[in-house]
Coordinates of C-alpha atoms in Angstrom, one line a residue:
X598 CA 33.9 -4.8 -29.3
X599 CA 33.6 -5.9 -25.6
X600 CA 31.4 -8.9 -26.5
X601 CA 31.1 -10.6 -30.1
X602 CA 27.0 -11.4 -30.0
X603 CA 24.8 -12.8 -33.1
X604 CA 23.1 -9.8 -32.8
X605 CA 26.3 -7.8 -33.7
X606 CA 26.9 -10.8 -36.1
X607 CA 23.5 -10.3 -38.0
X608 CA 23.8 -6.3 -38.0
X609 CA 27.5 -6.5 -39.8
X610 CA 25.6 -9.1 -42.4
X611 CA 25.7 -6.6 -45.6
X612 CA 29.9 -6.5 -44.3
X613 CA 30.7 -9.5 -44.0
X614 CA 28.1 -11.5 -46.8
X615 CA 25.5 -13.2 -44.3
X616 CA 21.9 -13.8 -43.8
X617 CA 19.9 -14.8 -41.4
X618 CA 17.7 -17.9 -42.2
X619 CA 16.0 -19.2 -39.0
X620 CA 16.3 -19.2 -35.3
X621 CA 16.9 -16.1 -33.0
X622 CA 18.7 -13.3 -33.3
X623 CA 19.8 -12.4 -29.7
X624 CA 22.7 -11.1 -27.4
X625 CA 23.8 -14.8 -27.0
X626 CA 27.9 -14.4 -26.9
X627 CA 30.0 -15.8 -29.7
X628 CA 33.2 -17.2 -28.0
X629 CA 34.8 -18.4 -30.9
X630 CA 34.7 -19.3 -34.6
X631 CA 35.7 -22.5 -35.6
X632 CA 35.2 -24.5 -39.5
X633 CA 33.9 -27.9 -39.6
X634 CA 31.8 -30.0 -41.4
X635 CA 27.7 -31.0 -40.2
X636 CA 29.0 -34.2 -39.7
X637 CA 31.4 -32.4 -36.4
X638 CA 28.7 -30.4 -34.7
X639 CA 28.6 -32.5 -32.6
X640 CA 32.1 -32.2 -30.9
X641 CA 32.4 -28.4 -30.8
X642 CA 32.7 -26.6 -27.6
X643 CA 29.9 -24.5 -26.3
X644 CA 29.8 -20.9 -27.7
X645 CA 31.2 -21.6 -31.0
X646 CA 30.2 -19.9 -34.1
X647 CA 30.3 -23.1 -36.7
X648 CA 31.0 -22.7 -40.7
X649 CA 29.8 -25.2 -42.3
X650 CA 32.1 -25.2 -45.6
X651 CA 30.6 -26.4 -48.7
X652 CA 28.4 -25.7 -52.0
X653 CA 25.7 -28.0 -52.5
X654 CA 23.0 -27.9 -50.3
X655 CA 23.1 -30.0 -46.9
X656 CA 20.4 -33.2 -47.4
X657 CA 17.4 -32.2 -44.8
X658 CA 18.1 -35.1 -42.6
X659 CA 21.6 -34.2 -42.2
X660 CA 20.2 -30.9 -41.3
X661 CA 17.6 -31.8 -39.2
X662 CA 20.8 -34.5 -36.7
X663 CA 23.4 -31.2 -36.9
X664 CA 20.3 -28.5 -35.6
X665 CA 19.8 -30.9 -32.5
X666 CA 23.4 -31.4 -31.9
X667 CA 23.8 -28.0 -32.2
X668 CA 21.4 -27.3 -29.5
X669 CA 22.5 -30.0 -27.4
X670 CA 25.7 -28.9 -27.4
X671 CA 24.7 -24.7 -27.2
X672 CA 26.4 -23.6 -29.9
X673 CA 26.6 -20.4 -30.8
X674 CA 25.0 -20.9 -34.2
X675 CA 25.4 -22.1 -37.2
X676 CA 26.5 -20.3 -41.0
X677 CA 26.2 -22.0 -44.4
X678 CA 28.6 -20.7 -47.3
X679 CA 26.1 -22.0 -49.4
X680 CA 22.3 -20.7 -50.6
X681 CA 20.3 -22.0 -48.3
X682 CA 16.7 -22.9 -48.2
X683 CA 15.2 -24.7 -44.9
X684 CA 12.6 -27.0 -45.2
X685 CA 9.7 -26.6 -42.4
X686 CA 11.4 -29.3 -40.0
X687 CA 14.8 -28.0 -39.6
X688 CA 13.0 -24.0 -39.4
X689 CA 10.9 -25.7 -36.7
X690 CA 14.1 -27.3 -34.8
X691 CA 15.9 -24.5 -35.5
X692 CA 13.2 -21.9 -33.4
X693 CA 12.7 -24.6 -30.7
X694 CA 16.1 -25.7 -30.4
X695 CA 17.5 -21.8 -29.6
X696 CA 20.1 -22.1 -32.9
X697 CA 20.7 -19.4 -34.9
X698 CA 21.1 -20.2 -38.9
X699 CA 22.7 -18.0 -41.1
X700 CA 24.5 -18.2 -45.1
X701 CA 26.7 -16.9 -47.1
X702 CA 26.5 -18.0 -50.2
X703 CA 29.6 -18.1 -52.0
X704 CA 32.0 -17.3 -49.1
X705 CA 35.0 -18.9 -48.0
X706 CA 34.8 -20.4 -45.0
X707 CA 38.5 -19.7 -43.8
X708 CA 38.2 -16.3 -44.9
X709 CA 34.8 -15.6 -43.6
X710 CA 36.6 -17.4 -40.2
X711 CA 39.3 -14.9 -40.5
X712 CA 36.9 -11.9 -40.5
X713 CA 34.6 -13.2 -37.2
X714 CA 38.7 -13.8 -35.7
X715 CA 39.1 -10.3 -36.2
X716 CA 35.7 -9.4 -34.3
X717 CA 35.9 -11.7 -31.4
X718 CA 39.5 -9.8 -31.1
X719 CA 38.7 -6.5 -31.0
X720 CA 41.0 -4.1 -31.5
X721 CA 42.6 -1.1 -33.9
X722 CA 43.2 -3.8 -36.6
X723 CA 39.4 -5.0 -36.4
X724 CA 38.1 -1.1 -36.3
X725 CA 40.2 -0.1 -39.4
X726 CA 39.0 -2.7 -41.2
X727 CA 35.4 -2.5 -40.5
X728 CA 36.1 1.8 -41.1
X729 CA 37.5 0.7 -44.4
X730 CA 34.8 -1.5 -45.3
X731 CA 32.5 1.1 -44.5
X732 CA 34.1 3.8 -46.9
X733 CA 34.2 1.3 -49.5
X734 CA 30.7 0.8 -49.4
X735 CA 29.6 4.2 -48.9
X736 CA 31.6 5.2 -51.8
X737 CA 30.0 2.4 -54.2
X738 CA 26.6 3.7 -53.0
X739 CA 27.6 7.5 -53.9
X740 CA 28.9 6.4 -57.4
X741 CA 24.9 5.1 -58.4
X742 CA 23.2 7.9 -60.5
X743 CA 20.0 8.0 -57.7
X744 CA 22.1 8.2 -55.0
X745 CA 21.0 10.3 -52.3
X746 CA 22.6 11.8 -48.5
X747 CA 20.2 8.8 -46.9
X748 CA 21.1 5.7 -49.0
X749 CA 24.3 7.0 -48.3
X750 CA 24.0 6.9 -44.9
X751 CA 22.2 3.5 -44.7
X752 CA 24.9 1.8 -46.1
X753 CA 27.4 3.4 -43.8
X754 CA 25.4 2.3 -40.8
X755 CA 24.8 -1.2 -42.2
X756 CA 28.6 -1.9 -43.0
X757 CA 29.6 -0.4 -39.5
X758 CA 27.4 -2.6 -37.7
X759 CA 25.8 0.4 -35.2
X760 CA 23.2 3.0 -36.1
X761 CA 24.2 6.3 -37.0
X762 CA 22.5 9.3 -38.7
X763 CA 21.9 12.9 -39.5
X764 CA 20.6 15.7 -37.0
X765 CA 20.0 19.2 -37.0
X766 CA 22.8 20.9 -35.4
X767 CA 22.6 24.9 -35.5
X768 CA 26.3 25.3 -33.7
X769 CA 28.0 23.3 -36.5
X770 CA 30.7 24.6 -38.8
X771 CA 31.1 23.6 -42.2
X772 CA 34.6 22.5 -41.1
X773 CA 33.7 20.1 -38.5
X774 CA 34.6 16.9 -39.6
X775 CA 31.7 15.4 -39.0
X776 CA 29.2 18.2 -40.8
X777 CA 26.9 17.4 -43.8
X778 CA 27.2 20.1 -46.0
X779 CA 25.6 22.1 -48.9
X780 CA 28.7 24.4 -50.2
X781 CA 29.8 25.5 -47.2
X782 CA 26.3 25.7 -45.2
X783 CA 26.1 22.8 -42.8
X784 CA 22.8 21.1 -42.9
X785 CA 23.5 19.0 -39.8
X786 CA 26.1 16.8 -38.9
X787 CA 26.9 12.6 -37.8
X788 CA 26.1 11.4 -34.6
X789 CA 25.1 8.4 -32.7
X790 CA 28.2 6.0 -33.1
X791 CA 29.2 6.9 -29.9
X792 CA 32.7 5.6 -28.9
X793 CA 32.9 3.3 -31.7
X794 CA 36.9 3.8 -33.3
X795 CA 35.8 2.6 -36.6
X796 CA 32.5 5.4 -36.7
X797 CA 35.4 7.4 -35.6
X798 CA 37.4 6.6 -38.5
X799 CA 35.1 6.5 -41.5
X800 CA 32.3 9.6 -40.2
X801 CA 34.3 12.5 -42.1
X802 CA 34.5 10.2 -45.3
X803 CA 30.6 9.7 -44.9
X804 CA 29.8 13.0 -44.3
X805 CA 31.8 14.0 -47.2
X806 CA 29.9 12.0 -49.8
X807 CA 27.0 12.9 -48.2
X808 CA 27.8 16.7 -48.9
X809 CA 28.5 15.9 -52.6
X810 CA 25.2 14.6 -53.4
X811 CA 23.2 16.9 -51.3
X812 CA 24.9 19.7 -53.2
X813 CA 23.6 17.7 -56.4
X814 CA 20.3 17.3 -54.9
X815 CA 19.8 20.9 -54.2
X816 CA 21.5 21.8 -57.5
X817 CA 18.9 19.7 -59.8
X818 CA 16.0 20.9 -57.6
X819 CA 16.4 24.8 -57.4
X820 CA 18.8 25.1 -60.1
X821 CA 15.8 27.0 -61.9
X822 CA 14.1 28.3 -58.7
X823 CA 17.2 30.6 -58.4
X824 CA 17.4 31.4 -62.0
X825 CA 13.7 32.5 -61.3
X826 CA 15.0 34.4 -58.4
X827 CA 17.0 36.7 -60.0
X828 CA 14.7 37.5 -62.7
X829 CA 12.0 38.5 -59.6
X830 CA 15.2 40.9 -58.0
X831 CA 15.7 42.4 -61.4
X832 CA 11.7 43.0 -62.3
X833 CA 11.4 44.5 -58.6
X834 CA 14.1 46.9 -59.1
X835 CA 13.7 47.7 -62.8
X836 CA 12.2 50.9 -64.3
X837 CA 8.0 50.5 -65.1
X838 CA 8.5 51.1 -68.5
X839 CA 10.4 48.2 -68.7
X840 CA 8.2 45.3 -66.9
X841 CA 6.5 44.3 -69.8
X842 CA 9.4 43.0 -71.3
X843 CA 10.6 40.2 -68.4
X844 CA 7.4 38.1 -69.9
X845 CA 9.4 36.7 -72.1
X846 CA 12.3 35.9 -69.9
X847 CA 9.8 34.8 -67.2
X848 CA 8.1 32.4 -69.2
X849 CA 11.5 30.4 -70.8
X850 CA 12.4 30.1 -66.5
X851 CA 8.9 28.7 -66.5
X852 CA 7.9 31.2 -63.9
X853 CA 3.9 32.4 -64.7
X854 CA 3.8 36.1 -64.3
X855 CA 0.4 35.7 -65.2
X856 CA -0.8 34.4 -61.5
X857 CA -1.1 35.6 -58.5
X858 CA 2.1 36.9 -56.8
X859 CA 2.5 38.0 -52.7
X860 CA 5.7 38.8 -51.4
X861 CA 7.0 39.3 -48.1
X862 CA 10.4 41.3 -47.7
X863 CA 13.1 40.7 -44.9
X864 CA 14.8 43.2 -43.1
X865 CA 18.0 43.0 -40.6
X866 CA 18.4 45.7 -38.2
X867 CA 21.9 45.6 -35.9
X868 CA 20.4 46.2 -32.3
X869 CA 24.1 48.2 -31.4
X870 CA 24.2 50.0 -34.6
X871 CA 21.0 50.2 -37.2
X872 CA 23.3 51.3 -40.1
X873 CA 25.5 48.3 -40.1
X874 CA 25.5 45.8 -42.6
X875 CA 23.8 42.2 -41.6
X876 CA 26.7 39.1 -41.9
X877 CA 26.7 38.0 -45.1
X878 CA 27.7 34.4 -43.7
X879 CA 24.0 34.1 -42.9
X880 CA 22.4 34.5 -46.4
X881 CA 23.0 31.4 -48.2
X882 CA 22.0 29.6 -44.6
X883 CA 19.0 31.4 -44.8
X884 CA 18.4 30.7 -48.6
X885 CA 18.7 26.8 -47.6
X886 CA 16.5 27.1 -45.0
X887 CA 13.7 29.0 -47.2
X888 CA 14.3 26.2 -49.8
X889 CA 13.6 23.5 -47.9
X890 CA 11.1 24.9 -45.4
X891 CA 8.9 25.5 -48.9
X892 CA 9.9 22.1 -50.9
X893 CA 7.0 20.4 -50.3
X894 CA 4.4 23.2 -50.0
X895 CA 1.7 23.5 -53.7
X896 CA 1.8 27.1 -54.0
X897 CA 5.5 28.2 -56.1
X898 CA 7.9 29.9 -54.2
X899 CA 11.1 32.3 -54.8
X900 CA 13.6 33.4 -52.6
X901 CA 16.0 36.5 -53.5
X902 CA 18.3 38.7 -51.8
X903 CA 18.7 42.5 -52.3
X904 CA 21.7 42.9 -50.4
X905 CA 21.0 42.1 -46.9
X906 CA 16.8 42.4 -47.5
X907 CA 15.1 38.9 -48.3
X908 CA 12.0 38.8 -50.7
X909 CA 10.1 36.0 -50.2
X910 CA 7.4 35.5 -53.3
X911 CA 4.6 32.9 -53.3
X912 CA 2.8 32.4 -56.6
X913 CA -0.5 30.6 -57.6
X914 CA -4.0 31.0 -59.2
X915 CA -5.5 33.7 -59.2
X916 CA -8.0 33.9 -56.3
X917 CA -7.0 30.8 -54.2
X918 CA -7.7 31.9 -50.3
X919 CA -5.8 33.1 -48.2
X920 CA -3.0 33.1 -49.9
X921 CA -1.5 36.1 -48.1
X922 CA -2.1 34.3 -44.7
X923 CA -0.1 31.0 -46.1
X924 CA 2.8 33.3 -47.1
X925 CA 2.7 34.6 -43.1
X926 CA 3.4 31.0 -42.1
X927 CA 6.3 30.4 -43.9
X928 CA 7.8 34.2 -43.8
X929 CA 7.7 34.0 -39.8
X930 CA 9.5 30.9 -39.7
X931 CA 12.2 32.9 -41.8
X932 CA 12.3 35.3 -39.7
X933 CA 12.5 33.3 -36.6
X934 CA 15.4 31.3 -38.1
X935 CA 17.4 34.8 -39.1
X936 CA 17.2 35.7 -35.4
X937 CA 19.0 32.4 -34.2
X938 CA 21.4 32.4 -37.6
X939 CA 23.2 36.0 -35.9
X940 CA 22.0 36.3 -32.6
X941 CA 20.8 39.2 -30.1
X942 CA 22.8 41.7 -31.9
X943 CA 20.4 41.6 -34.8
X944 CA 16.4 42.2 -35.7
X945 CA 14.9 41.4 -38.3
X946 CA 11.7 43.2 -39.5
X947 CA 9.0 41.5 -41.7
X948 CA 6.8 43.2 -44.2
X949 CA 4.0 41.4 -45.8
X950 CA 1.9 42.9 -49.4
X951 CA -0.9 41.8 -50.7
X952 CA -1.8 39.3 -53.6
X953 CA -2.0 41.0 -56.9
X954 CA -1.6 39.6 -60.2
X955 CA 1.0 40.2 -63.3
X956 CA 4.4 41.6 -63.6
X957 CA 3.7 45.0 -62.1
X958 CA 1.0 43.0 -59.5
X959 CA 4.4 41.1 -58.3
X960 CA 6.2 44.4 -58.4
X961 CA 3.6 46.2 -56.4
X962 CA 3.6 43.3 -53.9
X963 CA 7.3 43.7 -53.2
X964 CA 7.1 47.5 -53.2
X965 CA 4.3 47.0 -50.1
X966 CA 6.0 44.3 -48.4
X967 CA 9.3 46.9 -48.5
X968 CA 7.6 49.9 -47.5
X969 CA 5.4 48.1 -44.7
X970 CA 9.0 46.9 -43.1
X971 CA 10.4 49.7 -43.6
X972 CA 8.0 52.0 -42.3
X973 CA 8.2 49.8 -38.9
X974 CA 11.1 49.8 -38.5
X975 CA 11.2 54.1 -39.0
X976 CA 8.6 54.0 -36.4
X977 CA 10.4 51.8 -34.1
X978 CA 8.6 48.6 -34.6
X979 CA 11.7 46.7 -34.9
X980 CA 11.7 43.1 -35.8
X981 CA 7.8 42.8 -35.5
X982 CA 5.7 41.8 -38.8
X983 CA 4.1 44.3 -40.5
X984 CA 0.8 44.4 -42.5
X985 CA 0.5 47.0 -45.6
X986 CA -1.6 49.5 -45.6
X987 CA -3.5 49.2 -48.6
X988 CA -6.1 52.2 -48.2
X989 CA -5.9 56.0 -49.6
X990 CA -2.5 58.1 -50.1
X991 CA -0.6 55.6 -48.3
X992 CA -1.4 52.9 -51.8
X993 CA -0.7 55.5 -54.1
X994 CA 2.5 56.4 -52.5
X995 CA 3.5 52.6 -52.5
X996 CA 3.2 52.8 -56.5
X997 CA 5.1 55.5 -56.6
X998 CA 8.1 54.3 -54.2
X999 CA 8.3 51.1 -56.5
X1000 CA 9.3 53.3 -59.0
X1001 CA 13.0 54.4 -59.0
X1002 CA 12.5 57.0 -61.5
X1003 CA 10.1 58.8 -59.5
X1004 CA 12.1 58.2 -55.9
X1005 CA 14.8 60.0 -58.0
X1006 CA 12.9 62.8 -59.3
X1007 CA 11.4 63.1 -56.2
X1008 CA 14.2 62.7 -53.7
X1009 CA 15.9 65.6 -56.0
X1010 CA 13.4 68.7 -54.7
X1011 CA 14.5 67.8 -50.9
X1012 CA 18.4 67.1 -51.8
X1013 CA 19.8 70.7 -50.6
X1014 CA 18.0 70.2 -47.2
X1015 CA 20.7 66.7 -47.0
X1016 CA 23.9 69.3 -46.4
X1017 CA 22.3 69.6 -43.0
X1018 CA 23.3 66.7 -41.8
X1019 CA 20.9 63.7 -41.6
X1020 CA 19.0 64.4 -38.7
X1021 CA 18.2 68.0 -39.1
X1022 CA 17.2 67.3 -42.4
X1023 CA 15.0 64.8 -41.1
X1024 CA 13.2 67.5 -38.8
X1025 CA 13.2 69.7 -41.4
X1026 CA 11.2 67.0 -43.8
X1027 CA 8.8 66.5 -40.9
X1028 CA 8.5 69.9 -40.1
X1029 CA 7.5 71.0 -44.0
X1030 CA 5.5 68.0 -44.8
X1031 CA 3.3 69.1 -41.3
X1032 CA 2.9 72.7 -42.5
X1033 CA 2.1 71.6 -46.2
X1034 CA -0.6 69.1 -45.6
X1035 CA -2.4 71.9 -42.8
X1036 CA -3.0 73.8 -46.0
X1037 CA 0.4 76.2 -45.1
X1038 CA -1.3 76.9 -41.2
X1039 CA 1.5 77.6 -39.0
X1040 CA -0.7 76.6 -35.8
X1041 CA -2.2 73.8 -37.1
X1042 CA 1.3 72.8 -38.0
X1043 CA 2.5 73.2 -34.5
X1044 CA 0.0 71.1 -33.1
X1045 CA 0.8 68.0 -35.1
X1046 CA 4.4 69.2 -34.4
X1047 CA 3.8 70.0 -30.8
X1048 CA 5.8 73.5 -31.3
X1049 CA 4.7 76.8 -31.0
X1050 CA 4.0 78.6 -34.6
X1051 CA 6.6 80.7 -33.9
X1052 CA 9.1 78.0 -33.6
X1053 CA 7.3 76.8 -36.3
X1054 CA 7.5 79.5 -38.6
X1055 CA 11.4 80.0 -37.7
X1056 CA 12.2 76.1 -39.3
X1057 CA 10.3 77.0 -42.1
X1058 CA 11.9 80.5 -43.1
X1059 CA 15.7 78.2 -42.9
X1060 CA 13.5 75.3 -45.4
X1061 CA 12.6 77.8 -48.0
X1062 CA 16.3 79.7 -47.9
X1063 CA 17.7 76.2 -48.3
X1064 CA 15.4 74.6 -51.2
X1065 CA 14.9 78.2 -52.8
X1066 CA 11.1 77.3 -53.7
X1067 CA 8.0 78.9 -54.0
X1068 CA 5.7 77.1 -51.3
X1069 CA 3.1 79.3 -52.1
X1070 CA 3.1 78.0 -56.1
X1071 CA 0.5 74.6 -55.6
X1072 CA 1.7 73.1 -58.3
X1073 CA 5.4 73.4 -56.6
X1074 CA 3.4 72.8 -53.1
X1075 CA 2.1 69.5 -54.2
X1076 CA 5.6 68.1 -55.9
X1077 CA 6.9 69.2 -52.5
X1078 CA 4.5 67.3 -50.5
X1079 CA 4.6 64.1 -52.0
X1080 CA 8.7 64.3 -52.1
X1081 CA 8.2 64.6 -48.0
X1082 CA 5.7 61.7 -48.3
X1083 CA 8.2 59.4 -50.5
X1084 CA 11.0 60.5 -48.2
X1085 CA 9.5 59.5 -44.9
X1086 CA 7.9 56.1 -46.4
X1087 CA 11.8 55.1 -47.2
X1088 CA 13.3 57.0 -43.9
X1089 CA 14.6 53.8 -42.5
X1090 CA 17.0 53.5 -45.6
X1091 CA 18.6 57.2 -44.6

C-alpha cells in the first residue's frame, strides 16, 4: 500500500483482531505505529497509530485526559488490547475531537505493532502475509458444514482488506485461475482486486474453495432433479406398453406423474453442415444454466439430454394457467443462451407441446415438442420456436411418432426406397404421399407437386417397382400413407 489510512486499518479489522469503537473512520494517513501507555499520549508525534498495552479497562478519566491529548496532538488514533466499553463522555470527545478508537481484545501490543510495521511498509513481505492470512481464513470458512461460494468470498474480501467478488464471465475457461467452477463449467470468475499482489496471490486459492462447495451446493440441490431426469429420458423413449410401470420408479424420485406435464425440446442445427453433431462441451453448461435459471421458479422442473436434443419438462397441478406460456419464458432463455454457448455456426430450434396429464400425457408432450422442432426445422424454420399443431391428422400422427414400435413398423414399408440415396428417396416419399392422399389422381397429384402427370406417373411406376406393393389394395394404400406421413414428420432426423 501507497498510503496506510484508518480506513484501510478498520477494513483489515477481521485480519488483524480490531474494532472500531468511536470516532471516524476516514482516509486520515497513519505514519507510524508506536506502543505506549495513556499516560504518553501526550508526547507522541503527529500521525502516530498508538497501542495502548494493557488488560483491565482504562479508568474514564484517564480516558477522557488521553482522548484530548490525542486530539491536541493529531494522532492518528488510538487501539486498546483490551475489551473496551466507552462511556458517553469519552464517545462524545472521541467524535468531537477527530480520534479514532479501536480494540483488540486480547492482542499483544508488540505483535499487533509488528503487523501495522508491516503495512505502513508495504511490500512483497506485507502482501504474502496478508495472501496467507487470507487463505487461512478462507479455508476455516470452507471447512464449516453451511458453508457456501459467498461466505467464502466474504471472508476472503474481509481478510484482504479490498472488495472483491464473483461476476458472470461467458469467455472464461474452467482453467483460468481465477474461475469459479461447477466440475469443469465455469460459473464466473474473481475480479475487482485490481493490482493488489496479495488478491493476486490468494484469488486461485479462493476460487478453488469456492468451486468445491458450489459443486456440493449443486450436488445436494439437483442430486434428485437429475435422477428424475433420467427417468423422464427413459419414459420418453420407452415402448407404450411399458409406461405404466415408471409409476413406481417415478414416485420413490418423488416426481408426480400424476400432474400436469409440458415439455419443450431443444434442437442444435450446424449452420455449415445440418448433419453434424452439436459440441458436447456445451451440454453440461447448458444443464447449469437450466438449473439455475429455474431454481427459484414454483412450478417443478427437469432438464434431460437425448444426445444433443434438450427436453425441458415443467410439471404442476392439473389446470394451473398458462402453464404452457411460463414454460415459453424459460425455454427461450435456453435457447438464447445455446446460441452464445457455440456461436454463429450453430441454431438451435425450439419446440413447445402442450400440457397433458400422466405418464403417457408427459410422453405425448415430449413427442409434440419433438415433432413441432423437428418439422421446423424440415421446413426451414431454423432456430425459430415452434408451436404444436394439436388439431386433426397432424395429433394423431404425433401419438404415433412417440411410439418407437410403430416408427419401426412403419419406417419398414418405405425402407427399399432408402437404397436410392437420401434425397431421391425423399422425392420419392413426397411424390407417393401426394398421389395417395388425391385418392391415386395423377393430376391432382401434379398440382400439389407442380409436375405434369406424366412426370408424375413416371416417379410412381420406379415407387411401385422398388417397394413391390399393391397401391391399389386400401388396406396396403392406407399403411403406405401414414408411413409417408411418419417419415416426413421426422424428415429432419434423415
Amino acid at each position: 500500500m501507497a498510503q496506510l489510512t484508518i480506513t484501510d486499518i478498520v477494513a483489515q479489522g477481521d485480519r488483524l483482531g480490531l474494532q472500531h469503537c468511536a470516532g471516524p473512520v476516514d482516509e486520515r494517513a497513519v505514519a507510524r505505529v508506536d506502543v505506549a501507555s495513556l499516560e504518553l499520549v501526550g508526547t507522541v508525534p503527529a500521525g502516530t497509530l498508538v497501542l495502548v498495552p494493557g488488560e483491565e479497562h482504562p479508568p474514564p478519566y484517564r480516558l477522557d485526559v488521553a482522548l484530548r491529548q490525542a486530539s491536541a496532538r493529531g494522532v492518528a488514533g488510538l487501539v486498546f488490547t483490551t475489551a473496551l466499553t466507552l462511556p458517553d463522555t469519552a464517545a462524545a470527545l472521541a467524535r468531537r475531537g477527530g480520534v479514532p478508537v479501536l480494540a483488540a481484545p486480547g492482542a499483544r501490543a508488540a505483535d499487533l505493532a509488528l503487523v501495522v510495521d508491516r503495512l505502513l511498509a508495504g511490500g512483497a513481505s506485507e502482501a504474502m502475509m496478508r495472501a496467507s492470512d487470507a487463505v487461512a481464513r478462507a479455508t476455516a470458512v470452507a471447512a464449516e458444514a453451511d458453508s457456501t461460494p459467498e461466505s467464502i468470498l466474504a471472508a476472503a474480501s474481509r481478510t484482504l482488506g479490498c472488495e472483491i467478488e464473483l461476476v458472470e464471465d461467458p469467455a472464461v475457461t474452467w482453467t483460468a485461475p481465477d474461475a469459479v467452477c461447477v466440475g469443469e463449467v465455469p460459473i464466473g470468475r474473481l475480479t475487482g482486486a485490481g493490482s493488489d499482489p496479495a488478491a493476486t496471490v490468494a484469488l486461485p486459492v479462493v476460487a478453488s474453495l469456492m468451486s468445491r462447495a458450489a459443486q456440493r451446493r449443486m450436488s445436494d440441490r439437483f442430486a434428485p432433479t437429475q435422477s428424475r431426469a433420467d427417468l423422464i429420458v427413459e419414459l420418453v423413449l420407452a415402448e407404450s406398453s411399458r409406461v405404466e410401470g415408471f409409476v413406481g420408479q417415478a414416485a420413490m424420485l418423488g416426481l408426480p406423474l400424476q400432474l400436469s406435464h409440458v415439455a419443450a425440446w431443444l434442437t442444435p442445427t450446424g449452420v455449415a453442415n445440418p448433419v453434424a453433431r452439436a459440441p458436447r462441451s456445451a451440454q453440461p453448461a447448458l444443464e447449469l444454466f437450466a438449473l439455475r435459471l429455474v431454481e427459484s421458479r414454483p412450478e417443478m422442473w427437469h432438464v434431460a439430454f437425448v444426445q444433443d436434443d434438450l427436453i425441458l419438462v415443467s410439471t404442476e397441478e392439473h389446470g394451473a394457467g398458462d402453464h404452457q406460456r411460463r414454460l415459453r419464458e424459460v425455454a427461450v432463455r435456453i435457447q438464447e443462451y445455446a446460441r452464445t454457448l457455440t456461436g454463429h455456426g450453430w441454431e438451435y430450434t425450439l419446440g413447445l407441446g402442450t400440457p397433458q396429464t400422466g405418464a403417457t400425457g408427459l410422453r405425448s408432450s415430449a413427442a409434440e415438442a419433438r415433432i413441432a422442432a423437428e418439422s421446423a426445422i424440415a421446413a426451414g424454420r431454423v432456430g425459430g420456436v415452434e408451436l404444436t399443431d394439436v388439431t386433426g391428422l397432424r395429433r394423431v400422427l404425433l401419438d404415433v411418432y412417440a411410439s418407437p414400435t410403430s416408427r419401426s413398423l412403419l419406417a419398414d414399408i418405405l425402407a427399399p426406397l432408402d437404397a436410392l440415396g437420401p434425397e431421391r428417396a425423399q422425392v420419392s416419399v413426397q411424390t407417393l404421399l401426394a398421389y395417395l392422399a388425391h385418392r391415386n389422381s395423377l393430376a391432382q397429384a401434379g398440382r400439389e407437386l407442380n409436375l405434369h402427370p406424366n412426370a408424375v406417373g413416371y416417379r410412381l411406376k420406379r415407387v411401385r417397382e422398388t417397394l413391390q406393393l399393391d397401391l391399389d389394395d386400401p388396406d396396403t394404400r392406407f399403411a403406405v400413407e401414414l408411413a409417408c406421413r411418419v417419415r416426413l414428420l421426422g424428415a429432419s432426423r434423415r
